[in-house]
JSON list of C-alpha atoms and ligand atoms in Angstrom, two decimals:
[
{"chain": "V", "resi": 240, "resn": "MET", "atom": "CA", "xyz": [-8.21, -19.63, 31.89]},
{"chain": "V", "resi": 241, "resn": "MET", "atom": "CA", "xyz": [-10.18, -22.61, 30.83]},
{"chain": "V", "resi": 242, "resn": "PHE", "atom": "CA", "xyz": [-11.53, -20.68, 27.67]},
{"chain": "V", "resi": 243, "resn": "CYS", "atom": "CA", "xyz": [-7.91, -19.77, 26.66]},
{"chain": "V", "resi": 244, "resn": "ALA", "atom": "CA", "xyz": [-6.78, -23.32, 27.40]},
{"chain": "V", "resi": 245, "resn": "VAL", "atom": "CA", "xyz": [-9.55, -24.93, 24.67]},
{"chain": "V", "resi": 246, "resn": "ALA", "atom": "CA", "xyz": [-8.86, -21.94, 22.31]},
{"chain": "V", "resi": 247, "resn": "GLY", "atom": "CA", "xyz": [-5.06, -23.21, 22.31]},
{"chain": "V", "resi": 248, "resn": "VAL", "atom": "CA", "xyz": [-6.11, -26.69, 21.56]},
{"chain": "V", "resi": 249, "resn": "LEU", "atom": "CA", "xyz": [-9.41, -26.23, 19.51]},
{"chain": "V", "resi": 250, "resn": "PRO", "atom": "CA", "xyz": [-7.66, -25.36, 16.02]},
{"chain": "V", "resi": 251, "resn": "ASP", "atom": "CA", "xyz": [-6.64, -29.33, 15.95]},
{"chain": "V", "resi": 252, "resn": "ILE", "atom": "CA", "xyz": [-10.13, -30.20, 15.66]},
{"chain": "V", "resi": 253, "resn": "ASP", "atom": "CA", "xyz": [-9.68, -30.21, 11.83]},
{"chain": "V", "resi": 254, "resn": "PHE", "atom": "CA", "xyz": [-8.43, -33.49, 12.05]},
{"chain": "V", "resi": 255, "resn": "ALA", "atom": "CA", "xyz": [-12.08, -34.70, 12.92]},
{"chain": "V", "resi": 256, "resn": "TRP", "atom": "CA", "xyz": [-12.97, -33.99, 9.22]},
{"chain": "V", "resi": 257, "resn": "GLY", "atom": "CA", "xyz": [-9.29, -34.55, 7.67]},
{"chain": "V", "resi": 258, "resn": "GLY", "atom": "CA", "xyz": [-8.66, -30.98, 6.67]},
{"chain": "V", "resi": 259, "resn": "HIS", "atom": "CA", "xyz": [-5.51, -30.24, 8.99]},
{"chain": "V", "resi": 260, "resn": "ASN", "atom": "CA", "xyz": [-3.98, -26.89, 9.11]},
{"chain": "V", "resi": 261, "resn": "ARG", "atom": "CA", "xyz": [-6.30, -25.52, 7.17]},
{"chain": "V", "resi": 262, "resn": "GLN", "atom": "CA", "xyz": [-9.06, -22.78, 8.33]},
{"chain": "V", "resi": 263, "resn": "THR", "atom": "CA", "xyz": [-8.98, -23.51, 12.00]},
{"chain": "V", "resi": 264, "resn": "HIS", "atom": "CA", "xyz": [-5.20, -22.41, 11.80]},
{"chain": "V", "resi": 265, "resn": "SER", "atom": "CA", "xyz": [-5.55, -19.10, 10.83]},
{"chain": "V", "resi": 266, "resn": "LEU", "atom": "CA", "xyz": [-5.22, -15.59, 12.24]},
{"chain": "V", "resi": 267, "resn": "GLY", "atom": "CA", "xyz": [-9.33, -15.38, 10.63]},
{"chain": "V", "resi": 268, "resn": "ALA", "atom": "CA", "xyz": [-10.62, -18.42, 12.88]},
{"chain": "V", "resi": 269, "resn": "ALA", "atom": "CA", "xyz": [-8.56, -16.68, 15.91]},
{"chain": "V", "resi": 270, "resn": "ILE", "atom": "CA", "xyz": [-10.33, -13.42, 15.68]},
{"chain": "V", "resi": 271, "resn": "LEU", "atom": "CA", "xyz": [-13.86, -15.55, 14.89]},
{"chain": "V", "resi": 272, "resn": "ALA", "atom": "CA", "xyz": [-13.22, -17.46, 18.49]},
{"chain": "V", "resi": 273, "resn": "GLY", "atom": "CA", "xyz": [-12.57, -13.83, 19.78]},
{"chain": "V", "resi": 274, "resn": "LEU", "atom": "CA", "xyz": [-15.86, -12.37, 18.41]},
{"chain": "V", "resi": 275, "resn": "VAL", "atom": "CA", "xyz": [-17.68, -15.60, 19.53]},
{"chain": "V", "resi": 276, "resn": "VAL", "atom": "CA", "xyz": [-16.48, -15.32, 23.06]},
{"chain": "V", "resi": 277, "resn": "LEU", "atom": "CA", "xyz": [-17.19, -11.56, 23.10]},
{"chain": "V", "resi": 278, "resn": "ALA", "atom": "CA", "xyz": [-20.66, -12.00, 21.92]},
{"chain": "V", "resi": 279, "resn": "TRP", "atom": "CA", "xyz": [-21.38, -15.09, 24.65]},
{"chain": "V", "resi": 280, "resn": "LYS", "atom": "CA", "xyz": [-19.44, -13.95, 27.81]},
{"chain": "V", "resi": 281, "resn": "ARG", "atom": "CA", "xyz": [-19.90, -9.99, 26.79]},
{"chain": "V", "resi": 282, "resn": "GLN", "atom": "CA", "xyz": [-15.98, -9.64, 28.29]},
{"chain": "V", "resi": 283, "resn": "PRO", "atom": "CA", "xyz": [-13.49, -8.00, 26.02]},
{"chain": "V", "resi": 284, "resn": "GLY", "atom": "CA", "xyz": [-10.51, -9.03, 27.74]},
{"chain": "V", "resi": 285, "resn": "LEU", "atom": "CA", "xyz": [-11.72, -12.90, 27.93]},
{"chain": "V", "resi": 286, "resn": "ALA", "atom": "CA", "xyz": [-12.29, -12.23, 23.98]},
{"chain": "V", "resi": 287, "resn": "VAL", "atom": "CA", "xyz": [-9.06, -10.72, 23.46]},
{"chain": "V", "resi": 288, "resn": "ALA", "atom": "CA", "xyz": [-7.12, -13.86, 25.31]},
{"chain": "V", "resi": 289, "resn": "VAL", "atom": "CA", "xyz": [-9.14, -16.05, 23.53]},
{"chain": "V", "resi": 290, "resn": "ALA", "atom": "CA", "xyz": [-8.28, -14.71, 20.06]},
{"chain": "V", "resi": 291, "resn": "LEU", "atom": "CA", "xyz": [-4.18, -14.74, 21.37]},
{"chain": "V", "resi": 292, "resn": "SER", "atom": "CA", "xyz": [-4.68, -18.39, 22.41]},
{"chain": "V", "resi": 293, "resn": "TRP", "atom": "CA", "xyz": [-5.92, -19.22, 19.62]},
{"chain": "V", "resi": 294, "resn": "GLY", "atom": "CA", "xyz": [-3.30, -17.45, 17.49]},
{"chain": "V", "resi": 295, "resn": "THR", "atom": "CA", "xyz": [-0.69, -18.85, 19.39]},
{"chain": "V", "resi": 296, "resn": "HIS", "atom": "CA", "xyz": [-1.76, -22.07, 18.12]},
{"chain": "V", "resi": 297, "resn": "VAL", "atom": "CA", "xyz": [-1.22, -20.86, 14.76]},
{"chain": "V", "resi": 298, "resn": "LEU", "atom": "CA", "xyz": [2.14, -19.46, 15.40]},
{"chain": "V", "resi": 299, "resn": "PHE", "atom": "CA", "xyz": [3.65, -22.79, 16.95]},
{"chain": "V", "resi": 300, "resn": "ASP", "atom": "CA", "xyz": [2.37, -24.74, 14.12]},
{"chain": "V", "resi": 301, "resn": "TRP", "atom": "CA", "xyz": [4.10, -22.13, 11.67]},
{"chain": "V", "resi": 302, "resn": "LEU", "atom": "CA", "xyz": [7.07, -22.41, 13.61]},
{"chain": "V", "resi": 303, "resn": "GLY", "atom": "CA", "xyz": [6.68, -26.50, 13.94]},
{"chain": "V", "resi": 304, "resn": "SER", "atom": "CA", "xyz": [7.89, -29.06, 11.85]},
{"chain": "V", "resi": 305, "resn": "ASP", "atom": "CA", "xyz": [5.90, -30.53, 8.95]},
{"chain": "V", "resi": 306, "resn": "ASP", "atom": "CA", "xyz": [6.07, -33.30, 6.45]},
{"chain": "V", "resi": 307, "resn": "THR", "atom": "CA", "xyz": [2.83, -33.85, 4.92]},
{"chain": "V", "resi": 308, "resn": "PRO", "atom": "CA", "xyz": [2.09, -31.54, 1.89]},
{"chain": "V", "resi": 309, "resn": "PRO", "atom": "CA", "xyz": [0.78, -29.01, 1.73]},
{"chain": "V", "resi": 310, "resn": "LEU", "atom": "CA", "xyz": [3.46, -27.75, 4.37]},
{"chain": "V", "resi": 311, "resn": "GLY", "atom": "CA", "xyz": [2.31, -25.13, 6.64]},
{"chain": "V", "resi": 312, "resn": "VAL", "atom": "CA", "xyz": [-0.98, -23.47, 7.93]},
{"chain": "V", "resi": 313, "resn": "MET", "atom": "CA", "xyz": [-3.37, -21.46, 6.07]},
{"chain": "V", "resi": 314, "resn": "ALA", "atom": "CA", "xyz": [-1.94, -18.85, 8.42]},
{"chain": "V", "resi": 315, "resn": "LEU", "atom": "CA", "xyz": [-3.84, -15.64, 6.54]},
{"chain": "V", "resi": 316, "resn": "TRP", "atom": "CA", "xyz": [-7.32, -17.27, 5.90]},
{"chain": "V", "resi": 317, "resn": "PRO", "atom": "CA", "xyz": [-9.78, -15.52, 4.65]},
{"chain": "V", "resi": 318, "resn": "LEU", "atom": "CA", "xyz": [-7.86, -13.21, 3.29]},
{"chain": "V", "resi": 319, "resn": "ASN", "atom": "CA", "xyz": [-6.11, -15.64, 1.07]},
{"chain": "V", "resi": 320, "resn": "SER", "atom": "CA", "xyz": [-5.52, -19.78, 1.36]},
{"chain": "V", "resi": 321, "resn": "ASN", "atom": "CA", "xyz": [-1.80, -19.91, 0.74]},
{"chain": "V", "resi": 322, "resn": "PHE", "atom": "CA", "xyz": [0.14, -22.16, 3.11]},
{"chain": "V", "resi": 323, "resn": "TYR", "atom": "CA", "xyz": [2.67, -20.80, 5.36]},
{"chain": "V", "resi": 324, "resn": "PHE", "atom": "CA", "xyz": [5.77, -22.12, 6.94]},
{"chain": "V", "resi": 325, "resn": "ALA", "atom": "CA", "xyz": [8.28, -20.85, 8.71]},
{"chain": "V", "resi": 326, "resn": "ASP", "atom": "CA", "xyz": [10.77, -23.62, 8.19]},
{"chain": "V", "resi": 327, "resn": "ALA", "atom": "CA", "xyz": [12.17, -22.98, 11.72]},
{"chain": "V", "resi": 328, "resn": "HIS", "atom": "CA", "xyz": [11.38, -26.55, 12.75]},
{"chain": "V", "resi": 329, "resn": "ILE", "atom": "CA", "xyz": [11.45, -25.28, 16.49]},
{"chain": "V", "resi": 330, "resn": "PHE", "atom": "CA", "xyz": [8.97, -27.01, 17.51]},
{"chain": "V", "resi": 331, "resn": "GLU", "atom": "CA", "xyz": [8.79, -31.26, 16.24]},
{"chain": "V", "resi": 332, "resn": "ALA", "atom": "CA", "xyz": [5.90, -32.75, 14.79]},
{"chain": "V", "resi": 333, "resn": "ILE", "atom": "CA", "xyz": [4.03, -34.90, 16.56]},
{"chain": "V", "resi": 334, "resn": "SER", "atom": "CA", "xyz": [4.14, -38.48, 15.12]},
{"chain": "V", "resi": 335, "resn": "ARG", "atom": "CA", "xyz": [0.87, -40.55, 14.83]},
{"chain": "V", "resi": 336, "resn": "ARG", "atom": "CA", "xyz": [2.47, -43.60, 13.34]},
{"chain": "V", "resi": 337, "resn": "TYR", "atom": "CA", "xyz": [2.57, -45.54, 16.34]},
{"chain": "V", "resi": 338, "resn": "TRP", "atom": "CA", "xyz": [3.62, -48.80, 14.63]},
{"chain": "V", "resi": 339, "resn": "LEU", "atom": "CA", "xyz": [7.20, -47.19, 13.84]},
{"chain": "V", "resi": 340, "resn": "ASP", "atom": "CA", "xyz": [10.08, -47.85, 16.53]},
{"chain": "V", "resi": 341, "resn": "ASN", "atom": "CA", "xyz": [10.36, -44.54, 17.09]},
{"chain": "V", "resi": 342, "resn": "PHE", "atom": "CA", "xyz": [6.93, -43.56, 17.91]},
{"chain": "V", "resi": 343, "resn": "TYR", "atom": "CA", "xyz": [7.55, -43.04, 22.12]},
{"chain": "V", "resi": 344, "resn": "THR", "atom": "CA", "xyz": [11.14, -41.67, 21.61]},
{"chain": "V", "resi": 345, "resn": "HIS", "atom": "CA", "xyz": [10.27, -39.17, 19.34]},
{"chain": "V", "resi": 346, "resn": "ASN", "atom": "CA", "xyz": [7.10, -37.81, 20.66]},
{"chain": "V", "resi": 347, "resn": "GLY", "atom": "CA", "xyz": [8.84, -37.96, 23.97]},
{"chain": "V", "resi": 348, "resn": "TRP", "atom": "CA", "xyz": [11.51, -35.35, 22.71]},
{"chain": "V", "resi": 349, "resn": "ALA", "atom": "CA", "xyz": [8.95, -33.38, 21.27]},
{"chain": "V", "resi": 350, "resn": "VAL", "atom": "CA", "xyz": [6.92, -32.88, 24.58]},
{"chain": "V", "resi": 351, "resn": "LEU", "atom": "CA", "xyz": [10.23, -32.21, 26.15]},
{"chain": "V", "resi": 352, "resn": "LYS", "atom": "CA", "xyz": [11.13, -29.79, 23.86]},
{"chain": "V", "resi": 353, "resn": "GLU", "atom": "CA", "xyz": [8.10, -27.90, 23.92]},
{"chain": "V", "resi": 354, "resn": "LEU", "atom": "CA", "xyz": [8.18, -28.13, 27.98]},
{"chain": "V", "resi": 355, "resn": "LEU", "atom": "CA", "xyz": [11.78, -26.84, 27.57]},
{"chain": "V", "resi": 356, "resn": "ILE", "atom": "CA", "xyz": [10.87, -23.77, 25.35]},
{"chain": "V", "resi": 357, "resn": "LEU", "atom": "CA", "xyz": [7.41, -22.76, 26.73]},
{"chain": "V", "resi": 358, "resn": "GLY", "atom": "CA", "xyz": [7.81, -23.87, 30.27]},
{"chain": "V", "resi": 359, "resn": "PRO", "atom": "CA", "xyz": [9.91, -21.07, 31.79]},
{"chain": "V", "resi": 360, "resn": "VAL", "atom": "CA", "xyz": [7.34, -18.44, 29.37]},
{"chain": "V", "resi": 361, "resn": "ALA", "atom": "CA", "xyz": [4.65, -20.32, 31.35]},
{"chain": "V", "resi": 362, "resn": "ALA", "atom": "CA", "xyz": [6.17, -19.93, 34.82]},
{"chain": "V", "resi": 363, "resn": "VAL", "atom": "CA", "xyz": [7.11, -16.00, 34.21]},
{"chain": "V", "resi": 364, "resn": "VAL", "atom": "CA", "xyz": [3.48, -15.14, 33.12]},
{"chain": "V", "resi": 365, "resn": "THR", "atom": "CA", "xyz": [2.22, -17.02, 35.82]},
{"chain": "V", "resi": 366, "resn": "ALA", "atom": "CA", "xyz": [4.57, -15.21, 38.63]},
{"chain": "V", "resi": 367, "resn": "PHE", "atom": "CA", "xyz": [3.14, -11.83, 37.16]},
{"chain": "V", "resi": 368, "resn": "ARG", "atom": "CA", "xyz": [-0.25, -12.72, 37.49]},
{"chain": "V", "resi": 369, "resn": "SER", "atom": "CA", "xyz": [0.16, -14.09, 41.26]},
{"chain": "V", "resi": 370, "resn": "ARG", "atom": "CA", "xyz": [1.79, -10.55, 41.47]},
{"chain": "V", "resi": 371, "resn": "ALA", "atom": "CA", "xyz": [-0.55, -8.53, 39.94]},
{"chain": "V", "resi": 372, "resn": "ARG", "atom": "CA", "xyz": [-3.22, -10.50, 41.86]},
{"chain": "V", "resi": 373, "resn": "ARG", "atom": "CA", "xyz": [-1.53, -10.09, 45.73]},
{"chain": "V", "resi": 374, "resn": "ARG", "atom": "CA", "xyz": [-1.32, -6.32, 44.51]},
{"chain": "V", "resi": 375, "resn": "SER", "atom": "CA", "xyz": [-4.84, -6.20, 44.09]},
{"chain": "V", "resi": 376, "resn": "ARG", "atom": "CA", "xyz": [-6.04, -7.66, 47.38]},
{"chain": "V", "resi": 377, "resn": "HIS", "atom": "CA", "xyz": [-3.07, -5.90, 49.21]},
{"chain": "V", "resi": 378, "resn": "PRO", "atom": "CA", "xyz": [-2.82, -2.20, 47.47]},
{"chain": "V", "resi": 379, "resn": "GLY", "atom": "CA", "xyz": [0.57, -0.21, 48.45]},
{"chain": "V", "resi": 380, "resn": "THR", "atom": "CA", "xyz": [2.38, -3.59, 48.44]},
{"chain": "V", "resi": 381, "resn": "THR", "atom": "CA", "xyz": [5.32, -4.38, 46.75]},
{"chain": "F", "resi": 618, "resn": "ZN", "atom": "ZN1", "xyz": [-2.50, -27.51, 14.91]}
]
């Protein structure tokens, strides 16, 4: 679980060197993350989960809002270095312009919108995991 949480946010480490939405926001990076975890932990299921977690970050940024060119994410790196942007604006861009009047209201709305969209999905996944865990502890029950 902790590995997946870290993999879900790690693509944004590119803010540290100012190349946001480039190589770390790609399926190639997602696969590399999974391979690193596979080599380190020797757990194929965990490696796939980490790659998928990393990939969801790429997917959500592709579906999000972006107003800083080049728009989108370098999703298919290393196959190509094109930027892909769904232009769907399902998720709001997080503002880092703290000096603007709407900084808190905009980012508050962005967080609320993500919780409303992803919260039910997380609840369903958690319920399925709990059920599977109960079944493995008490085989034969429903
Ligand atoms: Zn990102």
